[in-house]
């Protein structure tokens, strides 16, 4: 039995109904790597002490994700199951190395502040996870969209953290002062503890919103039943 | 104390700059496997073990790469060697102890693709540690990881029986505890300095 | 004199609630009248219920056998009064269940004299004869557990008993039954000890008495027959000293193994009232038909120690002694372990050692607000078994029964209530444990 | 006889209780803290008073609001939050900006207690969680000390105290140095009698060892505190620093170690927070020894002059493990480890 | 759905396929990496050189040109090209007149949180430290990182006395950090309040490093000054 | 040159590793029937034990080894069972629909308490305190242990604190049977529609004082029932479900409505002569 009220309307809903755009949209929000799947936590926490770092890291990850997704997808029939993980890692590591050099060429400063975490994109569970769960089973086109969506979703999540941590921790946003001169920075925000707390706070907010939504839906159902 | 002394390397890797709590390395297994003490301690052991193995492998590979003057292959060869070694270990465990294998479940392959393992290899290289130093560094990092994991597991087991508000259940509360633990470990700063 | 009896040894942990025994400890034992209808459940002991040997409408005389034992772990029932068996059917029981039993209507003029049976000679009887005699007399533990005494006395193959411990501790607040029995039935106790030592082959007997009853200790010490290896020991006042495990530890310094019985520590523990009853009934071959009970508590008008026929309904007991208007709670036994009863049709049974009546005032004084466990450790410091009641309570709330049993020794808890008594957060720990044990037993039966 | 027809109440045994309740214990801890608080105000003046009031108010208010928000009955009545507030205030520098105090109070309750499920479930000492967050957030403010017994302490308020919310505090007076930082950086020990009487500078509540010990003694006497915890902390600190001091007199002596910094307040009032400490007697000794050892290690070799807070938090994190590993031998069983 | 469908993919594939896949992909990856390395290398080298130069010029006021020297086994210095691998190097800075303006030395040691990496400029002629730059630091932001930003602190290094003893084998007065506001001698470093530990660490690192280098550099001063002409174009 | 060395290095590396992995794969491979995983995936993952195995995985193992039939899993949907059966190529093994039934009708509007229970609000705990204080010693305490125990939300407490089983949701896992300290639940074939909703073992009208819907052992149902369909045992009627029991005759003369007909659609039907219950509120606790 299908209820009319289940049908969603609006822009996003239209997008969702087309299968290929859904591959893209889902990563942004519904299956967001950080907030929903809790993957790729290390870079999420480590490099988000400024918004700039967050974006740089997010884009680098998106690049690697996109490229490896496409390569894995195109080679998917060539790779036997037993060596699947090993080869995926090879592929990912390659693109990370490439990204590493590219970033060095663009800006040493950014490279320095991201530190080892560029190299560590290799082991971001998100990338291997997508290669394994999606790209190895889907066409190149779909894998491209999936990678793009997931990557941008990841970037968005990093930005969420980076903005909060930079504003409170350094009193700036993208390096530009955000507060009057003698603002007291919350140093904790750029320390490791602050990373944990900020992410936890975001999760709390999302959980709370989700629970509220559930309640509202339940209320709706009750009304329908009445 | 000398920054290169073994004792300092050990303390630094395990407490002061704990891999999970200060460097944010290996957060995924930290969040995933810290629910039960039993699994956590075994996972800690497994990670320490893999760290030692990969530290040794990385040391060897690094020497090789320096010899053939191909530093750009560092990342890819580290990760491949580590991944394969871990996969070997995984198969080995599956063979000798299916129970252990089942307990660690999907996390054994995750260890391979774990930031802490690769991070260790990269750091030891960039710090220019020798063989013994690398070994001690890996040991410290592994034990520090285990300590964080075990502490977290104890706290989470206790919280399983507590009235944690619904919104905070799951990852959120784990992260909050990790944050507090991370603040706590700041007390070790400067030890041996 | 008293000092020489005093021993400083005791068990570890435990609590010391206010003794509140003064109201009745000086009151001599007095006889009780017969109730118009007596209610006699067939299961007044642990083990198989006895089966009736009389019919509805049959006339019985006091002390006559009315139900016989079924097997070894069972005891017979004797008529507590001369009268007519009105009905054999379901009777209320303090467990809250309806159980098979008799309704006996005493003759209005029923006398107090009792049928005699085959006497057991204390000097010549073999252990088996004594054990059979005790079973025939329908004697069960009068200390509260109501376990058939003869079963305890039967030493299994390969085990030995070296010490007979007579439990005159009476550690529960309010109760003075054993105290009065010791003061008034000294010769019976000595006679009982004689029987018990013969039956068990124990080399010596220790009468354990808490330091708040020096008069009883002095008196018993003074009447020990020459040549009998009996000693009296006064031990510090502490609850639950009367529990047999604790008493064995206090007196002998031994521990009863977990899951084991006192006999595994080469001891047997018998309550003084049980001992007195044995000493009184066996020489005449009689059956037990009455027992000494302390009726007390703020809600009772004529507090005292009474000799009450078994089967007397609680309603009649309370009518006879008179109660205040604002009674709120009646429990059988002491306030630490005694079960509440839900209605007054429940009768006095062999295991009833006291009736305590509380009024609304006590209920009001009790703090009912339950806080979460603050891990203060008071319960850990109180538990004589060295359990962790705090953790057990938290686990029980989360229904982690397997962990409770497997890692926290739930089954070793003997429900003494010390933990609940001290808990500042008012957590009903013992209730949790009883409930959990019930569930665990049910599950293990099922598997 | 009508009273015999009354509906009886039935409840499980025991039918009597010791009569000490949780709120009563908590209230008595507050009593024990009052002399310490009064001395803090006496030594540091109006600023300290404001800090204490703000601390208590922020904690109580947060707890109440959180209960209201989550549709629970307010738990302010059990007094535990008052202790948290008071202790939190007592661990702060007397001239600490009030907005930071308020911020820390909210954190202490929300993050240290409420999120874990409230009273009885907080795995870390809430007051110290609050302080640790402040120390990491505002390290300068929390290590800037106001000298004790300044002459104008009852007439003026330190300029930093009234800093506008979210702004950086400005310090006017010459800041004092705590005996510990003087020790750490200049290797000069303060006079033992001064430390004992509280004539030094430091956090509001930590200076008078005498009053803290009196408060603790009162609680031990009322059996509302586990004396083993301070005992084992004192013992381990004394032994360890004694050994170090004999080896090398550069290291501080035991009496200085015991009486300086937050050790007294921490050992007597904060490590003893029963919720976050182990429950078994042996476990408690180990817990205390862990705290004591860590305090000495941090003070002697660490980068920071003081380590009581970190030591207690670290031991808090350990206490579930201690309880797991240390279990008293159950009566009638032969081994500590026997599991049926 | 039937059994064979589902069980597909569970079948073990043969070894040749696995070899083919792994080695093939390995080669492909190597190719990719090498190509991108080759393409980016010049840019990165240039970036690094610029960054190093910037740092060197910052610690040696007035310098416009940098020459890298490595320490030889005979405790002498010789000019080197390319990137240092294992060698111990110093960077000599020359001013617009091609005069030796100072020598930049890297030093590292334990800070508050982790290893501190510094670059400082040493003038062998004046026997002074003339500049200071933090290459790498994990010190607490807001506290420890003041060693990079605090002007009062940085002012210490625009003329920190590192006079050699008379036999030129050791420092006359060891470099030392003292509490803020108590600096009395030109070889003392005035610490930062609230970051005493980091300040002390800087002092220690510099002291250890300069005690090692100053005698060497001083003795070989001619190598550096003598070079002036040769490296001129 | 650079390209050559690196190709050789990485190629060699991967070659060696591939060799190692392949060798290990052969040597260390653990044989496990891959179908177990697939079947486990098809099960509902409720791990309820209704199938008689400790959880879904052991059941999957049993299914694959042929030691059980898919129908044993009462939780999965018909489609799911068929899917598994097809996959394994076996019979579904139809099971008769079984549900939990409650042998008590003594809600708070008809049955009363003798004493006021205080303490943990669970039936298990209350039953240990003098039986829980309910007037009828056998009856439901109404604290809802069964409701809590049911993982499938099949039990709800009605306004009179009496559990009501939703037969559609009930999977016959038996948790409630285990949970009830008064043993009031039993698993019955859903086709058992003639039902004695009382466990009181006393005979006579006295019990009506405590509960108005109690069975008084008047035996009218046994008399009216065809043949020996119903016999009186221990003062209670017992229906012999092995006989054809599709008759509403026996319930008609029950004076209290203790024996009922549970209709598939209309729910509980009481006999014509049973006393009507009008009270909508709670029956006051006994006192006079
Ligand atoms: C907590 C607890 C307290 C007890 N207190 C007493 C007591 O005070 N006096 C007593 O005779 N028995 C007491 N008992 C019962 C004894 O353990 C033991 O069963 C009894 O002394 C054996 O004698 P009996 O079988 O003759 O009654 C207590 C039991 C428990 C579990
Ligand atoms: C430093 C120190 C202080 C003590 N203070 C107390 C105290 O204040 N109160 C107390 O009851 N016992 C105190 N004791 C312990 C007692 O001497 C005795 O061992 C204890 O009360 C027995 O406890 P238990 O009955 O719980 O085993 C202290 C022991 C030490 C070593
Ligand atoms: C969270 C935190 C971070 C700190 N980070 C540093 C640091 O990076 N560098 C440092 O020298 N001291 C650091 N400290 C140490 C304190 O500020 C220390 O008290 C100070 O260095 C010594 O005090 P003084 O300089 O006022 O004498 C830190 C302290 C805390 C609490
Ligand atoms: C002796 C004692 C010490 C306490 N110390 C603290 C403390 O340091 N911090 C705190 O927040 N609460 C403390 N409490 C109060 C209480 O345990 C605390 O509010 C709970 O941790 C909140 O759940 C203490 C209580 C007692 C009895
Ligand atoms: S009731 Fe059980 S747990 Fe509580 S004190 Fe007694 S034996 Fe220990
Ligand atoms: S006495 Fe009560 S509050 Fe204290 S630890 Fe035990 S259960 Fe918890
Ligand atoms: S568990 Fe039993 S007693 Fe409790 S509510 Fe359910 S049916 Fe009634
Ligand atoms: S608990 Fe009872 S009602 Fe619920 S599904 Fe299981 S058998 Fe059915
Ligand atoms: S991102 Fe680091 S372990 Fe997952």
PDB file of C-alpha atoms in Angstrom, chain E residues 19-206:
ATOM      1  CA  UNK E  19      49.783 -12.004 -11.034  1.00  0.00           C
ATOM      2  CA  UNK E  20      48.630 -10.275 -14.121  1.00  0.00           C
ATOM      3  CA  UNK E  21      46.386  -7.910 -12.209  1.00  0.00           C
ATOM      4  CA  UNK E  22      48.816  -7.006  -9.496  1.00  0.00           C
ATOM      5  CA  UNK E  23      51.915  -6.609 -11.565  1.00  0.00           C
ATOM      6  CA  UNK E  24      50.060  -4.888 -14.327  1.00  0.00           C
ATOM      7  CA  UNK E  25      48.555  -2.393 -12.030  1.00  0.00           C
ATOM      8  CA  UNK E  26      51.856  -1.995 -10.242  1.00  0.00           C
ATOM      9  CA  UNK E  27      53.533  -1.030 -13.465  1.00  0.00           C
ATOM     10  CA  UNK E  28      50.774   1.305 -14.402  1.00  0.00           C
ATOM     11  CA  UNK E  29      51.042   3.015 -11.056  1.00  0.00           C
ATOM     12  CA  UNK E  30      54.781   3.322 -11.244  1.00  0.00           C
ATOM     13  CA  UNK E  31      54.367   4.970 -14.581  1.00  0.00           C
ATOM     14  CA  UNK E  32      51.817   7.414 -13.294  1.00  0.00           C
ATOM     15  CA  UNK E  33      53.910   8.341 -10.333  1.00  0.00           C
ATOM     16  CA  UNK E  34      57.123   8.794 -12.205  1.00  0.00           C
ATOM     17  CA  UNK E  35      55.470  10.959 -14.795  1.00  0.00           C
ATOM     18  CA  UNK E  36      53.894  13.253 -12.246  1.00  0.00           C
ATOM     19  CA  UNK E  37      57.111  13.330 -10.260  1.00  0.00           C
ATOM     20  CA  UNK E  38      59.070  14.376 -13.282  1.00  0.00           C
ATOM     21  CA  UNK E  39      56.599  17.071 -14.102  1.00  0.00           C
ATOM     22  CA  UNK E  40      56.344  18.586 -10.665  1.00  0.00           C
ATOM     23  CA  UNK E  41      59.955  18.174  -9.595  1.00  0.00           C
ATOM     24  CA  UNK E  42      61.320  21.433 -10.990  1.00  0.00           C
ATOM     25  CA  UNK E  43      58.512  23.459  -9.526  1.00  0.00           C
ATOM     26  CA  UNK E  44      58.858  21.841  -6.146  1.00  0.00           C
ATOM     27  CA  UNK E  45      62.622  22.308  -6.147  1.00  0.00           C
ATOM     28  CA  UNK E  46      62.164  25.911  -6.950  1.00  0.00           C
ATOM     29  CA  UNK E  47      59.562  26.318  -4.226  1.00  0.00           C
ATOM     30  CA  UNK E  48      61.822  24.712  -1.679  1.00  0.00           C
ATOM     31  CA  UNK E  49      64.785  26.795  -2.652  1.00  0.00           C
ATOM     32  CA  UNK E  50      62.731  29.937  -2.385  1.00  0.00           C
ATOM     33  CA  UNK E  51      61.410  28.926   1.012  1.00  0.00           C
ATOM     34  CA  UNK E  52      64.878  28.099   2.302  1.00  0.00           C
ATOM     35  CA  UNK E  53      66.269  31.274   0.904  1.00  0.00           C
ATOM     36  CA  UNK E  54      63.509  33.245   2.550  1.00  0.00           C
ATOM     37  CA  UNK E  55      64.268  31.701   5.885  1.00  0.00           C
ATOM     38  CA  UNK E  56      67.995  32.154   5.507  1.00  0.00           C
ATOM     39  CA  UNK E  57      67.625  35.757   4.502  1.00  0.00           C
ATOM     40  CA  UNK E  58      65.328  36.305   7.442  1.00  0.00           C
ATOM     41  CA  UNK E  59      67.858  35.100   9.972  1.00  0.00           C
ATOM     42  CA  UNK E  60      70.749  36.880   8.320  1.00  0.00           C
ATOM     43  CA  UNK E  61      69.778  40.517   7.992  1.00  0.00           C
ATOM     44  CA  UNK E  62      71.041  42.048   4.833  1.00  0.00           C
ATOM     45  CA  UNK E  63      71.770  38.782   3.053  1.00  0.00           C
ATOM     46  CA  UNK E  64      70.747  38.508  -0.599  1.00  0.00           C
ATOM     47  CA  UNK E  65      72.643  35.429  -1.642  1.00  0.00           C
ATOM     48  CA  UNK E  66      72.963  31.946  -0.137  1.00  0.00           C
ATOM     49  CA  UNK E  67      75.691  29.357  -0.456  1.00  0.00           C
ATOM     50  CA  UNK E  68      75.402  25.919   1.094  1.00  0.00           C
ATOM     51  CA  UNK E  69      78.463  24.453   2.790  1.00  0.00           C
ATOM     52  CA  UNK E  70      78.868  20.991   4.100  1.00  0.00           C
ATOM     53  CA  UNK E  71      81.055  19.881   6.943  1.00  0.00           C
ATOM     54  CA  UNK E  72      83.765  17.531   5.818  1.00  0.00           C
ATOM     55  CA  UNK E  73      85.352  14.741   7.800  1.00  0.00           C
ATOM     56  CA  UNK E  74      88.347  16.955   8.478  1.00  0.00           C
ATOM     57  CA  UNK E  75      86.107  19.484  10.211  1.00  0.00           C
ATOM     58  CA  UNK E  76      86.462  21.876   7.355  1.00  0.00           C
ATOM     59  CA  UNK E  77      83.739  23.205   5.142  1.00  0.00           C
ATOM     60  CA  UNK E  78      83.262  22.924   1.435  1.00  0.00           C
ATOM     61  CA  UNK E  79      80.678  24.307  -0.866  1.00  0.00           C
ATOM     62  CA  UNK E  80      78.065  21.894  -2.133  1.00  0.00           C
ATOM     63  CA  UNK E  81      75.408  21.883  -4.795  1.00  0.00           C
ATOM     64  CA  UNK E  82      72.036  20.225  -4.718  1.00  0.00           C
ATOM     65  CA  UNK E  83      70.095  19.056  -1.728  1.00  0.00           C
ATOM     66  CA  UNK E  84      71.856  17.869   1.352  1.00  0.00           C
ATOM     67  CA  UNK E  85      71.180  14.196   2.091  1.00  0.00           C
ATOM     68  CA  UNK E  86      73.064  13.014   5.144  1.00  0.00           C
ATOM     69  CA  UNK E  87      75.577  15.814   5.278  1.00  0.00           C
ATOM     70  CA  UNK E  88      75.698  18.425   7.998  1.00  0.00           C
ATOM     71  CA  UNK E  89      75.280  21.734   6.282  1.00  0.00           C
ATOM     72  CA  UNK E  90      75.205  25.425   7.019  1.00  0.00           C
ATOM     73  CA  UNK E  91      74.097  28.231   4.782  1.00  0.00           C
ATOM     74  CA  UNK E  92      76.305  31.226   4.343  1.00  0.00           C
ATOM     75  CA  UNK E  93      74.548  34.457   3.458  1.00  0.00           C
ATOM     76  CA  UNK E  94      76.170  37.284   1.550  1.00  0.00           C
ATOM     77  CA  UNK E  95      74.999  40.843   1.302  1.00  0.00           C
ATOM     78  CA  UNK E  96      74.623  43.012  -1.745  1.00  0.00           C
ATOM     79  CA  UNK E  97      78.343  43.838  -1.551  1.00  0.00           C
ATOM     80  CA  UNK E  98      79.128  40.183  -1.537  1.00  0.00           C
ATOM     81  CA  UNK E  99      80.383  40.385   2.008  1.00  0.00           C
ATOM     82  CA  UNK E 100      79.669  37.518   4.387  1.00  0.00           C
ATOM     83  CA  UNK E 101      76.596  38.686   6.323  1.00  0.00           C
ATOM     84  CA  UNK E 102      76.269  35.637   8.496  1.00  0.00           C
ATOM     85  CA  UNK E 103      75.838  31.913   8.596  1.00  0.00           C
ATOM     86  CA  UNK E 104      72.468  30.227   9.012  1.00  0.00           C
ATOM     87  CA  UNK E 105      72.399  27.027  11.023  1.00  0.00           C
ATOM     88  CA  UNK E 106      69.580  24.551  11.578  1.00  0.00           C
ATOM     89  CA  UNK E 107      69.045  23.202  15.068  1.00  0.00           C
ATOM     90  CA  UNK E 108      66.444  21.048  16.689  1.00  0.00           C
ATOM     91  CA  UNK E 109      65.545  19.727  20.089  1.00  0.00           C
ATOM     92  CA  UNK E 110      62.756  18.868  22.435  1.00  0.00           C
ATOM     93  CA  UNK E 111      60.138  21.570  22.958  1.00  0.00           C
ATOM     94  CA  UNK E 112      57.081  21.545  25.173  1.00  0.00           C
ATOM     95  CA  UNK E 113      54.995  19.215  23.063  1.00  0.00           C
ATOM     96  CA  UNK E 114      57.272  17.827  20.392  1.00  0.00           C
ATOM     97  CA  UNK E 115      60.513  18.469  18.567  1.00  0.00           C
ATOM     98  CA  UNK E 116      61.263  22.103  17.730  1.00  0.00           C
ATOM     99  CA  UNK E 117      63.190  22.863  14.536  1.00  0.00           C
ATOM    100  CA  UNK E 118      64.890  26.230  14.377  1.00  0.00           C
ATOM    101  CA  UNK E 119      67.078  28.182  12.000  1.00  0.00           C
ATOM    102  CA  UNK E 120      69.311  30.862  13.402  1.00  0.00           C
ATOM    103  CA  UNK E 121      71.819  33.226  11.933  1.00  0.00           C
ATOM    104  CA  UNK E 122      75.344  33.422  13.359  1.00  0.00           C
ATOM    105  CA  UNK E 123      77.828  36.093  12.654  1.00  0.00           C
ATOM    106  CA  UNK E 124      81.317  34.673  13.153  1.00  0.00           C
ATOM    107  CA  UNK E 125      82.815  38.083  12.888  1.00  0.00           C
ATOM    108  CA  UNK E 126      80.723  39.621  15.669  1.00  0.00           C
ATOM    109  CA  UNK E 127      80.378  36.340  17.517  1.00  0.00           C
ATOM    110  CA  UNK E 128      76.685  37.024  17.890  1.00  0.00           C
ATOM    111  CA  UNK E 129      73.444  35.380  16.962  1.00  0.00           C
ATOM    112  CA  UNK E 130      71.787  37.752  14.604  1.00  0.00           C
ATOM    113  CA  UNK E 131      68.494  36.138  13.648  1.00  0.00           C
ATOM    114  CA  UNK E 132      66.083  33.410  14.519  1.00  0.00           C
ATOM    115  CA  UNK E 133      63.326  31.581  12.703  1.00  0.00           C
ATOM    116  CA  UNK E 134      61.128  28.631  13.703  1.00  0.00           C
ATOM    117  CA  UNK E 135      61.031  26.014  10.981  1.00  0.00           C
ATOM    118  CA  UNK E 136      58.816  23.514  12.712  1.00  0.00           C
ATOM    119  CA  UNK E 137      56.905  23.651  15.976  1.00  0.00           C
ATOM    120  CA  UNK E 138      53.978  21.886  17.598  1.00  0.00           C
ATOM    121  CA  UNK E 139      53.947  24.181  20.606  1.00  0.00           C
ATOM    122  CA  UNK E 140      50.589  25.156  21.986  1.00  0.00           C
ATOM    123  CA  UNK E 141      48.976  27.820  19.868  1.00  0.00           C
ATOM    124  CA  UNK E 142      48.578  30.945  21.912  1.00  0.00           C
ATOM    125  CA  UNK E 143      51.308  29.953  24.345  1.00  0.00           C
ATOM    126  CA  UNK E 144      54.272  28.131  22.976  1.00  0.00           C
ATOM    127  CA  UNK E 145      53.889  29.518  19.500  1.00  0.00           C
ATOM    128  CA  UNK E 146      54.736  32.933  20.892  1.00  0.00           C
ATOM    129  CA  UNK E 147      58.338  31.976  20.285  1.00  0.00           C
ATOM    130  CA  UNK E 148      57.564  32.628  16.633  1.00  0.00           C
ATOM    131  CA  UNK E 149      55.519  35.748  17.087  1.00  0.00           C
ATOM    132  CA  UNK E 150      56.386  37.551  20.286  1.00  0.00           C
ATOM    133  CA  UNK E 151      58.435  40.578  19.246  1.00  0.00           C
ATOM    134  CA  UNK E 152      60.041  40.999  22.644  1.00  0.00           C
ATOM    135  CA  UNK E 153      61.224  37.451  22.471  1.00  0.00           C
ATOM    136  CA  UNK E 154      62.448  37.683  18.914  1.00  0.00           C
ATOM    137  CA  UNK E 155      64.352  40.807  19.870  1.00  0.00           C
ATOM    138  CA  UNK E 156      66.612  38.583  21.963  1.00  0.00           C
ATOM    139  CA  UNK E 157      68.102  37.226  18.791  1.00  0.00           C
ATOM    140  CA  UNK E 158      69.104  40.412  17.081  1.00  0.00           C
ATOM    141  CA  UNK E 159      72.419  40.328  18.878  1.00  0.00           C
ATOM    142  CA  UNK E 160      72.698  37.480  21.306  1.00  0.00           C
ATOM    143  CA  UNK E 161      76.162  37.234  22.655  1.00  0.00           C
ATOM    144  CA  UNK E 162      77.902  33.941  21.884  1.00  0.00           C
ATOM    145  CA  UNK E 163      81.507  34.913  22.511  1.00  0.00           C
ATOM    146  CA  UNK E 164      83.935  32.059  22.392  1.00  0.00           C
ATOM    147  CA  UNK E 165      86.295  31.390  25.208  1.00  0.00           C
ATOM    148  CA  UNK E 166      89.895  32.321  24.745  1.00  0.00           C
ATOM    149  CA  UNK E 167      90.989  29.036  23.274  1.00  0.00           C
ATOM    150  CA  UNK E 168      88.026  29.243  20.899  1.00  0.00           C
ATOM    151  CA  UNK E 169      86.889  25.704  21.756  1.00  0.00           C
ATOM    152  CA  UNK E 170      83.806  26.519  23.758  1.00  0.00           C
ATOM    153  CA  UNK E 171      81.421  29.324  24.565  1.00  0.00           C
ATOM    154  CA  UNK E 172      82.550  31.748  27.169  1.00  0.00           C
ATOM    155  CA  UNK E 173      79.051  32.040  28.599  1.00  0.00           C
ATOM    156  CA  UNK E 174      76.455  29.433  27.800  1.00  0.00           C
ATOM    157  CA  UNK E 175      73.268  30.762  26.236  1.00  0.00           C
ATOM    158  CA  UNK E 176      70.521  30.630  28.844  1.00  0.00           C
ATOM    159  CA  UNK E 177      66.855  31.533  29.153  1.00  0.00           C
ATOM    160  CA  UNK E 178      65.928  33.507  32.205  1.00  0.00           C
ATOM    161  CA  UNK E 179      62.575  34.482  33.580  1.00  0.00           C
ATOM    162  CA  UNK E 180      60.806  37.299  31.839  1.00  0.00           C
ATOM    163  CA  UNK E 181      62.100  40.666  32.909  1.00  0.00           C
ATOM    164  CA  UNK E 182      65.225  39.363  34.583  1.00  0.00           C
ATOM    165  CA  UNK E 183      67.612  39.503  31.632  1.00  0.00           C
ATOM    166  CA  UNK E 184      70.849  41.070  32.732  1.00  0.00           C
ATOM    167  CA  UNK E 185      73.557  39.812  30.412  1.00  0.00           C
ATOM    168  CA  UNK E 186      73.801  39.873  26.636  1.00  0.00           C
ATOM    169  CA  UNK E 187      74.032  36.040  26.493  1.00  0.00           C
ATOM    170  CA  UNK E 188      70.705  35.581  28.295  1.00  0.00           C
ATOM    171  CA  UNK E 189      67.364  35.103  26.639  1.00  0.00           C
ATOM    172  CA  UNK E 190      64.409  36.920  28.144  1.00  0.00           C
ATOM    173  CA  UNK E 191      61.641  34.298  28.350  1.00  0.00           C
ATOM    174  CA  UNK E 192      57.984  34.695  27.523  1.00  0.00           C
ATOM    175  CA  UNK E 193      55.609  34.693  30.450  1.00  0.00           C
ATOM    176  CA  UNK E 194      53.331  31.722  30.120  1.00  0.00           C
ATOM    177  CA  UNK E 195      55.688  29.970  27.767  1.00  0.00           C
ATOM    178  CA  UNK E 196      58.709  29.638  29.958  1.00  0.00           C
ATOM    179  CA  UNK E 197      59.121  26.060  28.893  1.00  0.00           C
ATOM    180  CA  UNK E 198      59.192  26.752  25.194  1.00  0.00           C
ATOM    181  CA  UNK E 199      61.500  29.699  25.726  1.00  0.00           C
ATOM    182  CA  UNK E 200      63.834  27.557  27.758  1.00  0.00           C
ATOM    183  CA  UNK E 201      63.736  24.916  25.093  1.00  0.00           C
ATOM    184  CA  UNK E 202      64.783  27.481  22.501  1.00  0.00           C
ATOM    185  CA  UNK E 203      67.612  28.551  24.762  1.00  0.00           C
ATOM    186  CA  UNK E 204      68.775  24.981  25.217  1.00  0.00           C
ATOM    187  CA  UNK E 205      68.575  24.140  21.569  1.00  0.00           C
ATOM    188  CA  UNK E 206      70.530  27.190  20.550  1.00  0.00           C
TER     189      UNK E 206
END
